[in-house]
Short mmCIF file of C-alpha atoms in Angstrom, two decimals:
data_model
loop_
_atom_site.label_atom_id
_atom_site.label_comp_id
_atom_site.label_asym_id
_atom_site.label_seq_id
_atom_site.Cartn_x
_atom_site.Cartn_y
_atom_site.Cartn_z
CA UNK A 232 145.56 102.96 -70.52
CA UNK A 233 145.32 99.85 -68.85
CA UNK A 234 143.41 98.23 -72.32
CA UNK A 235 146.26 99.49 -74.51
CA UNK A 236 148.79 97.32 -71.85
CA UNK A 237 146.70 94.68 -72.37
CA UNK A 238 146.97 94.92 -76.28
CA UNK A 239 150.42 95.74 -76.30
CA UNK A 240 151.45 92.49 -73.79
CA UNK A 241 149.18 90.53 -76.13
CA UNK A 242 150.40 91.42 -79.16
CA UNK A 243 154.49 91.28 -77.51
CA UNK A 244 153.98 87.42 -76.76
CA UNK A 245 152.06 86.44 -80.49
CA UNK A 246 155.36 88.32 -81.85
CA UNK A 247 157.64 86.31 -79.58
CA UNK A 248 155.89 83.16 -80.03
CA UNK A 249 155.55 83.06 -83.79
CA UNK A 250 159.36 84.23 -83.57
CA UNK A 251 159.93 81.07 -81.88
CA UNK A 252 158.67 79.10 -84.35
CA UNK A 253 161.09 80.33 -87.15
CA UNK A 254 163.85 78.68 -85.24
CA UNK A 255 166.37 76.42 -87.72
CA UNK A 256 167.07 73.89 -85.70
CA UNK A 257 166.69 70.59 -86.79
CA UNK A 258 165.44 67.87 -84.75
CA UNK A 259 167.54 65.26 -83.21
CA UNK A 260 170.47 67.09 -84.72
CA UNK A 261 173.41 65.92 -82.59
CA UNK A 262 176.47 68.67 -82.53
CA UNK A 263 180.08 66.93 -82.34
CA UNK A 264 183.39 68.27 -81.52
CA UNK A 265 184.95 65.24 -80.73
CA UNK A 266 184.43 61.73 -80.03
CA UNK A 267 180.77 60.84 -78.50
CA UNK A 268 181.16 60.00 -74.16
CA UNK A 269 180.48 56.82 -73.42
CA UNK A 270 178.33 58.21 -70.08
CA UNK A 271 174.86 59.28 -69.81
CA UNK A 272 174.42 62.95 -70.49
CA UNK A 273 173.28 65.76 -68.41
CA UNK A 274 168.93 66.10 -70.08
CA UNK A 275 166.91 69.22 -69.72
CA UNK A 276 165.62 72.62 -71.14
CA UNK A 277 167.77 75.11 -72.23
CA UNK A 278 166.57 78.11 -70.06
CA UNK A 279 169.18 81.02 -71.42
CA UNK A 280 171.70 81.31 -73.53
CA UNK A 281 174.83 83.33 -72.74
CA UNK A 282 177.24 83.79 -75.76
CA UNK A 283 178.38 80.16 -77.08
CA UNK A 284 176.89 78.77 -73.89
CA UNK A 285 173.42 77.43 -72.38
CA UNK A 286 171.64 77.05 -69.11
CA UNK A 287 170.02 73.68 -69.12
CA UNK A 288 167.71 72.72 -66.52
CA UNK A 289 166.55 69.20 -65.51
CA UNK A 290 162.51 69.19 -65.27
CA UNK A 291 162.68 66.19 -62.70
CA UNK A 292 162.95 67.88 -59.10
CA UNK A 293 164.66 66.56 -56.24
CA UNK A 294 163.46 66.83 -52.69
CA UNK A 295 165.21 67.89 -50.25
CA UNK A 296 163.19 68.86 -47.39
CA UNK A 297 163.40 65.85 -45.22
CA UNK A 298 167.21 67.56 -44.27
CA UNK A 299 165.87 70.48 -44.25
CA UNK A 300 166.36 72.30 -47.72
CA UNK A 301 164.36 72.76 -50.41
CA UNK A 302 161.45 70.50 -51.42
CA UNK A 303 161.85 71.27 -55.33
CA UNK A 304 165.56 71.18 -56.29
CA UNK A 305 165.85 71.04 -59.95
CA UNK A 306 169.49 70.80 -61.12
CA UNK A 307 170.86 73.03 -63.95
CA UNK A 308 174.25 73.26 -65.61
CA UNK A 309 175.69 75.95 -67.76
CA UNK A 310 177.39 74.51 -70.84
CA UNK A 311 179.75 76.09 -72.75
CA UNK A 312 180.81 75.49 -76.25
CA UNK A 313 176.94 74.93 -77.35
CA UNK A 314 176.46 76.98 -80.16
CA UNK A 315 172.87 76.20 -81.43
CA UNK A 316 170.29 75.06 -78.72
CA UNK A 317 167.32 77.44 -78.84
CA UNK A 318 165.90 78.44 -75.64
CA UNK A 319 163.00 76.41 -75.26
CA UNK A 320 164.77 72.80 -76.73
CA UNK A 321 165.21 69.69 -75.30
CA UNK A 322 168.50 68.47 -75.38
CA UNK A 323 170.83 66.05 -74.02
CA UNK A 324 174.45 67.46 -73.62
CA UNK A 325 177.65 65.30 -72.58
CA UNK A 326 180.60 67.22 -71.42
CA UNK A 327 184.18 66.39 -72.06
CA UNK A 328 185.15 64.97 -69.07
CA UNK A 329 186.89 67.86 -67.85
CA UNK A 330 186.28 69.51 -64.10
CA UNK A 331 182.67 71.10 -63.40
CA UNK A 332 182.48 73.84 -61.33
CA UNK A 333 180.36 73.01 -58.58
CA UNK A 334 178.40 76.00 -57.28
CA UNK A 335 175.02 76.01 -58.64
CA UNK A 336 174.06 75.94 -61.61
CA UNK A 337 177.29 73.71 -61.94
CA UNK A 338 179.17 74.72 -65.27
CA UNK A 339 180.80 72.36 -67.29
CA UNK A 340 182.31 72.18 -71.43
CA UNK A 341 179.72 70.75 -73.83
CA UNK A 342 181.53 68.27 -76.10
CA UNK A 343 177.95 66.62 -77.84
CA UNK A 344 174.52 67.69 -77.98
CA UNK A 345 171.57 66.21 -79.02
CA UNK A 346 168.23 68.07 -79.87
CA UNK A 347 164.87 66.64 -79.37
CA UNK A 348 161.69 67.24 -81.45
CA UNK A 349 159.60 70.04 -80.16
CA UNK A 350 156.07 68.08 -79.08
CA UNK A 351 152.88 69.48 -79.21
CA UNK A 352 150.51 67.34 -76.79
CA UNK A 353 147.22 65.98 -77.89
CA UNK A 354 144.91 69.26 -78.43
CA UNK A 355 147.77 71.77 -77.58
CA UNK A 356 148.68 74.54 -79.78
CA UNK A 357 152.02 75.08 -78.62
CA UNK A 358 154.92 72.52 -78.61
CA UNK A 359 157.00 72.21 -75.36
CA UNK A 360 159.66 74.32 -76.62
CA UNK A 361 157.41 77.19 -77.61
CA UNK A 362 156.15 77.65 -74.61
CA UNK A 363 158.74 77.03 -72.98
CA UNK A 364 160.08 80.47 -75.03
CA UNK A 365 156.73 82.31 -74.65
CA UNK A 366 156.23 81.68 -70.71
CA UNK A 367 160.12 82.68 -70.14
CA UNK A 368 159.30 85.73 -72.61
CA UNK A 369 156.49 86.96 -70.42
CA UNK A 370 158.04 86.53 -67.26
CA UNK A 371 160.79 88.88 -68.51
CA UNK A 372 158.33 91.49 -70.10
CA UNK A 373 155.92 91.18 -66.66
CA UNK A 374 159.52 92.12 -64.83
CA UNK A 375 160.43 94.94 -67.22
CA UNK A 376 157.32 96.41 -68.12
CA UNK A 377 155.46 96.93 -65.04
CA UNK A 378 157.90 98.05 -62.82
#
């Protein structure tokens, strides 16, 4: 039984990961809805997608242990209004200026978002984004399927 899981969890994540790479997003595609901010955006992975919105996280941690909380903060923002980021891209997204809700992950309205190029490091097979998709994939099916 336990060889079959193994077959069937192996042959899930190929199927998710060559699903991945169908994706039809072009690369450095910027999506407008108004005029471009003149700030920095808000850069990260986009973790989960929700409807017309996206959880972006930033990969750069903060630490905050020294007064006392955590030592690996990373700081994530929903965005709504972002209709095409796949789970897995790298994007920069500037909001409209509006209010953010502040509890976290902060939520805010997307006004312009710019995809990166997956990358596929020197000798990888994957690009960032891909597995990005696949290890997020087999969390969930670790969570689902052997409980």
């Amino acid at each position: 039984m336990s060889y079959l899981r193994q077959i069937f969890m192996l042959l899930s994540t190929l199927i998710v990961c060559l699903t991945g790479c169908s994706g039809s997003n072009e690369c450095n595609s910027v999506q407008t809805q108004a005029n471009a901010p003149s700030e920095d955006g808000f850069t990260g992975y986009v973790v989960e997608r929700k409807d017309n919105s996206i959880l972006v996280v930033d990969p750069a941690y903060e630490d905050f242990s020294e007064n006392g909380g955590v030592n690996r903060y990373y700081p994530a923002k929903w965005f709504s209004n972002a209709p095409d980021p796949q789970i897995g891209s790298y994007v920069e997204v500037w909001t409209d200026g509006g209010p953010e809700n502040q509890p976290y992950p902060g939520q805010a309205r997307a006004e312009k978002i710019a995809v990166s190029c997956p990358v596929a490091p020197d000798g990888a097979h994957l690009s960032e984004a891909d597995a990005i998709r696949c290890g997020l994939y087999s969390q969930m099916e670790k969570e689902y399927v052997f409980l």
